[in-house]
CSV table of C-alpha atoms in Angstrom, one decimal:
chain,number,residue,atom,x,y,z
W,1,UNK,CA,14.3,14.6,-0.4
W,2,UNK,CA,17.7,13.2,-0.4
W,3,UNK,CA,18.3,9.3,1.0
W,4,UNK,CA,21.1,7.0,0.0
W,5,UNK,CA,18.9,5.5,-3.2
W,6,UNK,CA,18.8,8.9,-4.8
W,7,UNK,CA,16.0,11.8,-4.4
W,8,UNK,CA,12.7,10.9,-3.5
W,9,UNK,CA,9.3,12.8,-3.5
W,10,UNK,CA,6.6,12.7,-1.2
W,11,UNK,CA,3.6,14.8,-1.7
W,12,UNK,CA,1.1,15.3,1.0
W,13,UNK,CA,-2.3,15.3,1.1
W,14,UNK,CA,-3.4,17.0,4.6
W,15,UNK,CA,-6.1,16.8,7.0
W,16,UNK,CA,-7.2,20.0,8.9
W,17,UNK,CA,-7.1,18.3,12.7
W,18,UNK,CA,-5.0,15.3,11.5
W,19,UNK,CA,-5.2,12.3,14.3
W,20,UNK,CA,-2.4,10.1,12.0
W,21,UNK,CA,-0.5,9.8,8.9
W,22,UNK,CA,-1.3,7.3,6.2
W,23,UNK,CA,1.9,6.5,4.6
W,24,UNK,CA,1.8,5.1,1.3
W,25,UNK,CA,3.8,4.0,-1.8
W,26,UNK,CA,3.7,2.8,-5.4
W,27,UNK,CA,4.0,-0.4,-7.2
W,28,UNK,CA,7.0,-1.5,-9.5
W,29,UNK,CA,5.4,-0.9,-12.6
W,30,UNK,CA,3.8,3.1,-12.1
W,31,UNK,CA,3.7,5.8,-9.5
W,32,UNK,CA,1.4,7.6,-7.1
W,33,UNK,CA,-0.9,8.4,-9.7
W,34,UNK,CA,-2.4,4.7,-9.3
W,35,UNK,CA,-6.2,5.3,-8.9
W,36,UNK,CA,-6.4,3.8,-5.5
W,37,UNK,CA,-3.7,5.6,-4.0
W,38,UNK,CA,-5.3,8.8,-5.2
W,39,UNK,CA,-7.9,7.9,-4.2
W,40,UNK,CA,-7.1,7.5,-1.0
W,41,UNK,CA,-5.4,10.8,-1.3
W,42,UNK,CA,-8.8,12.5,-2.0
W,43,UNK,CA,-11.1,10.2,0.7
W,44,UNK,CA,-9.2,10.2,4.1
W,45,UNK,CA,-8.3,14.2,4.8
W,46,UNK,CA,-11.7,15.0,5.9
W,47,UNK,CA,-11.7,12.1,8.0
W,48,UNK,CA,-8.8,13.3,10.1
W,49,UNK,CA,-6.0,11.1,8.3
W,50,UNK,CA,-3.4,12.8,6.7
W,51,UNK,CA,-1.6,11.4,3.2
W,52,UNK,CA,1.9,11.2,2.0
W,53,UNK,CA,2.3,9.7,-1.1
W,54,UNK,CA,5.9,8.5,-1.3
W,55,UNK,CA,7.9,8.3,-4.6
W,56,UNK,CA,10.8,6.1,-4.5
W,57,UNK,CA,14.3,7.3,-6.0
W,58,UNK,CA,13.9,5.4,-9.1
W,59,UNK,CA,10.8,6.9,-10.1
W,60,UNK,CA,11.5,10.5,-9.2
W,61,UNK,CA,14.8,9.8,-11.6
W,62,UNK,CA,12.7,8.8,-14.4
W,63,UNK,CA,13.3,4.9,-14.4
W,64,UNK,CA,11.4,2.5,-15.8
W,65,UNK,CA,12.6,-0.6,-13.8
W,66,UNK,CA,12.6,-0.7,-10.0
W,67,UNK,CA,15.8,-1.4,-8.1
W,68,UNK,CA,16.2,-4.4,-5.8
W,69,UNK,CA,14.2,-5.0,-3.0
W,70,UNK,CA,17.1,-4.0,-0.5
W,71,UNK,CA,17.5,-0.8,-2.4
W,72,UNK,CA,13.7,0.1,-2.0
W,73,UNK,CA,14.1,-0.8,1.8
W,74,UNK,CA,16.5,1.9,1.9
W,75,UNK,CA,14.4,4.6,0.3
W,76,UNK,CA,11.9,4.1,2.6
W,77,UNK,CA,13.5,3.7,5.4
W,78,UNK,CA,15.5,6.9,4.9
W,79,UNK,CA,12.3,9.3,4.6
W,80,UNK,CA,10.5,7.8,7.8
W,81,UNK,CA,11.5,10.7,9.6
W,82,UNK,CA,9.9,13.0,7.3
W,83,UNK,CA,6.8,10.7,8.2
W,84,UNK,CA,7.1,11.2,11.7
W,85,UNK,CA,7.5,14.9,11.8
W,86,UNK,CA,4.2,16.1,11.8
W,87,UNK,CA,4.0,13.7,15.6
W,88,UNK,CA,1.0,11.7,14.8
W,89,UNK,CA,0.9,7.7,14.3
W,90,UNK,CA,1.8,6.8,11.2
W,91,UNK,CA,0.4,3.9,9.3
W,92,UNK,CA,3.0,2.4,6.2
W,93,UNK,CA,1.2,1.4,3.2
W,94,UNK,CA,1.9,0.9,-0.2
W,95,UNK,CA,0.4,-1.0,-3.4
W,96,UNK,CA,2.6,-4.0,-4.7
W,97,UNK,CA,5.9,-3.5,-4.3
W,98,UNK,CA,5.0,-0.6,-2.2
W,99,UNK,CA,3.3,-3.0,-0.1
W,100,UNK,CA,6.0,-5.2,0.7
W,101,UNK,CA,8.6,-2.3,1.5
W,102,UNK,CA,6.1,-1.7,4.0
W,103,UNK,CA,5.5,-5.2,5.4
W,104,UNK,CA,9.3,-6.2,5.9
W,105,UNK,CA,10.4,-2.3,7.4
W,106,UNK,CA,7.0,-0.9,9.4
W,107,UNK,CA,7.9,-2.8,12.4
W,108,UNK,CA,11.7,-2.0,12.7
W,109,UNK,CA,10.7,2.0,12.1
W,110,UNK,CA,7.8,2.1,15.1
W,111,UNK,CA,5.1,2.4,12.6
W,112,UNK,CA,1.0,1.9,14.3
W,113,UNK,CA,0.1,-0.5,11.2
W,114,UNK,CA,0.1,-1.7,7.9
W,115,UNK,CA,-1.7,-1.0,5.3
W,116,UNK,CA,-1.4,-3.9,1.8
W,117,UNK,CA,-3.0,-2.7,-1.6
W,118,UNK,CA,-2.5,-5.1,-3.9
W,119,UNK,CA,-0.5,-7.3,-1.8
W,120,UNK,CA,2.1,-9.6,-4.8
W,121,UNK,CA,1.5,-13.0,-2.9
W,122,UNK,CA,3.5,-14.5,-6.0
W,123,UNK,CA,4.3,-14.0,-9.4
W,124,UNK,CA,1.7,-14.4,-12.0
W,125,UNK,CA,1.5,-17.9,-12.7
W,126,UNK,CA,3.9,-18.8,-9.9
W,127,UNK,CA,1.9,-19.7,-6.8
W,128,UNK,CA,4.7,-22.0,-5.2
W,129,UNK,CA,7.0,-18.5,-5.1
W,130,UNK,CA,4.5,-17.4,-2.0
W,131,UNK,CA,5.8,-14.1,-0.8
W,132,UNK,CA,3.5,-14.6,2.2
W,133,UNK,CA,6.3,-14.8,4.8
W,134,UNK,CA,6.7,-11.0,4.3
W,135,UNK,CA,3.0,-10.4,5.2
W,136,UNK,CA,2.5,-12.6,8.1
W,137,UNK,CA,5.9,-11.4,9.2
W,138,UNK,CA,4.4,-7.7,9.6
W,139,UNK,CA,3.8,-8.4,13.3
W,140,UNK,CA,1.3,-5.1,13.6
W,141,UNK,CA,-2.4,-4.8,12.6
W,142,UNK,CA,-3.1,-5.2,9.1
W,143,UNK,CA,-5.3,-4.7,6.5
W,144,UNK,CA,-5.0,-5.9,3.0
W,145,UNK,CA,-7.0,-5.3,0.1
W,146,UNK,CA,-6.8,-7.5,-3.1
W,147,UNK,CA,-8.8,-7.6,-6.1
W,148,UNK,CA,-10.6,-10.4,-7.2
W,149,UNK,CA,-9.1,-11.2,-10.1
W,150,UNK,CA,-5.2,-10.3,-9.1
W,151,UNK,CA,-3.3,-12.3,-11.2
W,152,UNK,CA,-0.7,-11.6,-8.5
W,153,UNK,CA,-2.7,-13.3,-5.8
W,154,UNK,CA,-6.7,-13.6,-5.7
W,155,UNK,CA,-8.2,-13.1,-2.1
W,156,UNK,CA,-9.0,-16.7,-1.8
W,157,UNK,CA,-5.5,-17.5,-2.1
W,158,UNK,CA,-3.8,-16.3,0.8
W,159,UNK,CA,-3.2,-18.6,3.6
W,160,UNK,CA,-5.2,-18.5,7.2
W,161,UNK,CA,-4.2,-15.1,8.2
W,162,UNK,CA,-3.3,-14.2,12.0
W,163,UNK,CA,-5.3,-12.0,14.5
W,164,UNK,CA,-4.7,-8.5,14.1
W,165,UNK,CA,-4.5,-9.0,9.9
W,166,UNK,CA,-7.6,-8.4,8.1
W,167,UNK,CA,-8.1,-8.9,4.0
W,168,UNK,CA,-10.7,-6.7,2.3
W,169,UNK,CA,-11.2,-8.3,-1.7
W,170,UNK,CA,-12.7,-6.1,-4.2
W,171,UNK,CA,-14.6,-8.2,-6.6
W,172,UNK,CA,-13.8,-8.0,-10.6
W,173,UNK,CA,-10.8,-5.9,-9.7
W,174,UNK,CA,-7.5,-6.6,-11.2
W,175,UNK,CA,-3.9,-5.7,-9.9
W,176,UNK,CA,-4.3,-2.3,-10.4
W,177,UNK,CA,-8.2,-2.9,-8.9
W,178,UNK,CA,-9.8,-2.2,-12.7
W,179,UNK,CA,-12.8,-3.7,-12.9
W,180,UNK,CA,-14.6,-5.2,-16.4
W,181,UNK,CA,-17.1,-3.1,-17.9
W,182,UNK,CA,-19.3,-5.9,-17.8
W,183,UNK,CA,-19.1,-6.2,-14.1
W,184,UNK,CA,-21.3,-6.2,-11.9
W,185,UNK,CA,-20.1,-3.3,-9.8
W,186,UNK,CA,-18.4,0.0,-11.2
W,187,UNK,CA,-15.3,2.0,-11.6
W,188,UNK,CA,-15.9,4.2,-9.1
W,189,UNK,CA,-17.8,1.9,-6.9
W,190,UNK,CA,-14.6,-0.3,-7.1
W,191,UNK,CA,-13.0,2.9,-6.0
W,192,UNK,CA,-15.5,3.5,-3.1
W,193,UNK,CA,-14.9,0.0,-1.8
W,194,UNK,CA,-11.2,0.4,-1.2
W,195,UNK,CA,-11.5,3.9,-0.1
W,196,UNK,CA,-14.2,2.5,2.5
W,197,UNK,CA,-12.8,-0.5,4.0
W,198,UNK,CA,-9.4,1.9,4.7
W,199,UNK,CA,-11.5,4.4,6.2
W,200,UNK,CA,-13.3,1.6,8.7
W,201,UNK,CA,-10.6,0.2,9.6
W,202,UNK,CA,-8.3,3.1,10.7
W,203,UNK,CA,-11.3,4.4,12.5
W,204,UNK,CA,-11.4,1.6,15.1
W,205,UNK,CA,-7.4,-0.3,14.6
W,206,UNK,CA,-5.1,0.8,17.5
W,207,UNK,CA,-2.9,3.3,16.6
């Protein structure tokens, strides 16, 4: 689909009697082939959710690097419609990067809530450059869910949340929510975890 950024892509993933959309987006570094996003993709259909997984210009152009912030803003923004056509609630989400996008433009575009994976509180290494602001600036019903070992922001690192924002942590798991083999959870049980705490929460948050 065209926007002012350059094509973009979103694929969906669709329930038989959808009751929303579950919008969701990639990180900086990869695309929507990030487990937990396909994940996601697989788990929520038969629960009535429907998915679109959103690739942003620069990745359907074959870049390496992602644009600015701004310039991701606009991407999004610019396919919202598309989100909207099926009529249903739709929930913005995204992993990292994706994440963000979604905190600083669901508001502004009318979506239900927000959905974090992977929320980048700061830079690896770089607590004092919080990102929180753009989280706690959401202003709808959120749910993040960070790995316990994110070099990009651990669970217990994120400042007293507000009501209506919920954080989910997924022990062992990493930025991109791997998990050591000498863990004491699994893979797929990671997996599971992520996939479950969505599912509960977008069966009881207001949308």
């Amino acid at each position: 689909m065209p926007t002012p950024a350059g094509d973009a892509r979103i694929t969906w993933h669709r329930a038989p009697r959808a009751r929303a959309v579950l919008a969701v987006s990639h990180g900086a570094g990869g695309g929507i082939e990030a487990r937990d996003l396909q994940a996601l993709a697989a788990a929520l259909p038969p629960l009535g959710v429907s998915v679109a997984l959103v690739e942003q210009p620069w990745r359907v152009a074959g870049k390496k690097v992602a644009p600015a912030p701004k310039t991701l803003d606009i991407g999004w923004r610019a396919l919202w419609p598309a989100l909207e056509k099926p009529g249903l609630p739709v929930v913005a989400g995204g992993r990292s990067a994706g994440a963000r996008v979604a905190c600083r433009t669901a508001r502004e575009l009318g979506a239900s809530a927000v959905l974090a994976l992977s929320f980048p509180l700061h830079p690896p290494g770089k607590p004092e450059r919080s990102r929180a602001d753009e989280l706690l600036g959401a202003g709808l019903p959120t749910l993040v869910v960070q790995g316990g070992r994110d070099p990009f922001g651990r669970p217990e690192e994120f400042p007293e949340l507000p009501a209506g924002t919920e954080l989910v942590g997924i022990p062992h798991g990493d930025h991109s929510f791997v998990v050591p083999k000498k863990a004491d959870i699994g893979q797929q049980e990671a997996l599971a975890r992520i996939t479950g705490a969505v599912a509960e929460w977008l069966a009881r948050v207001p949308l």
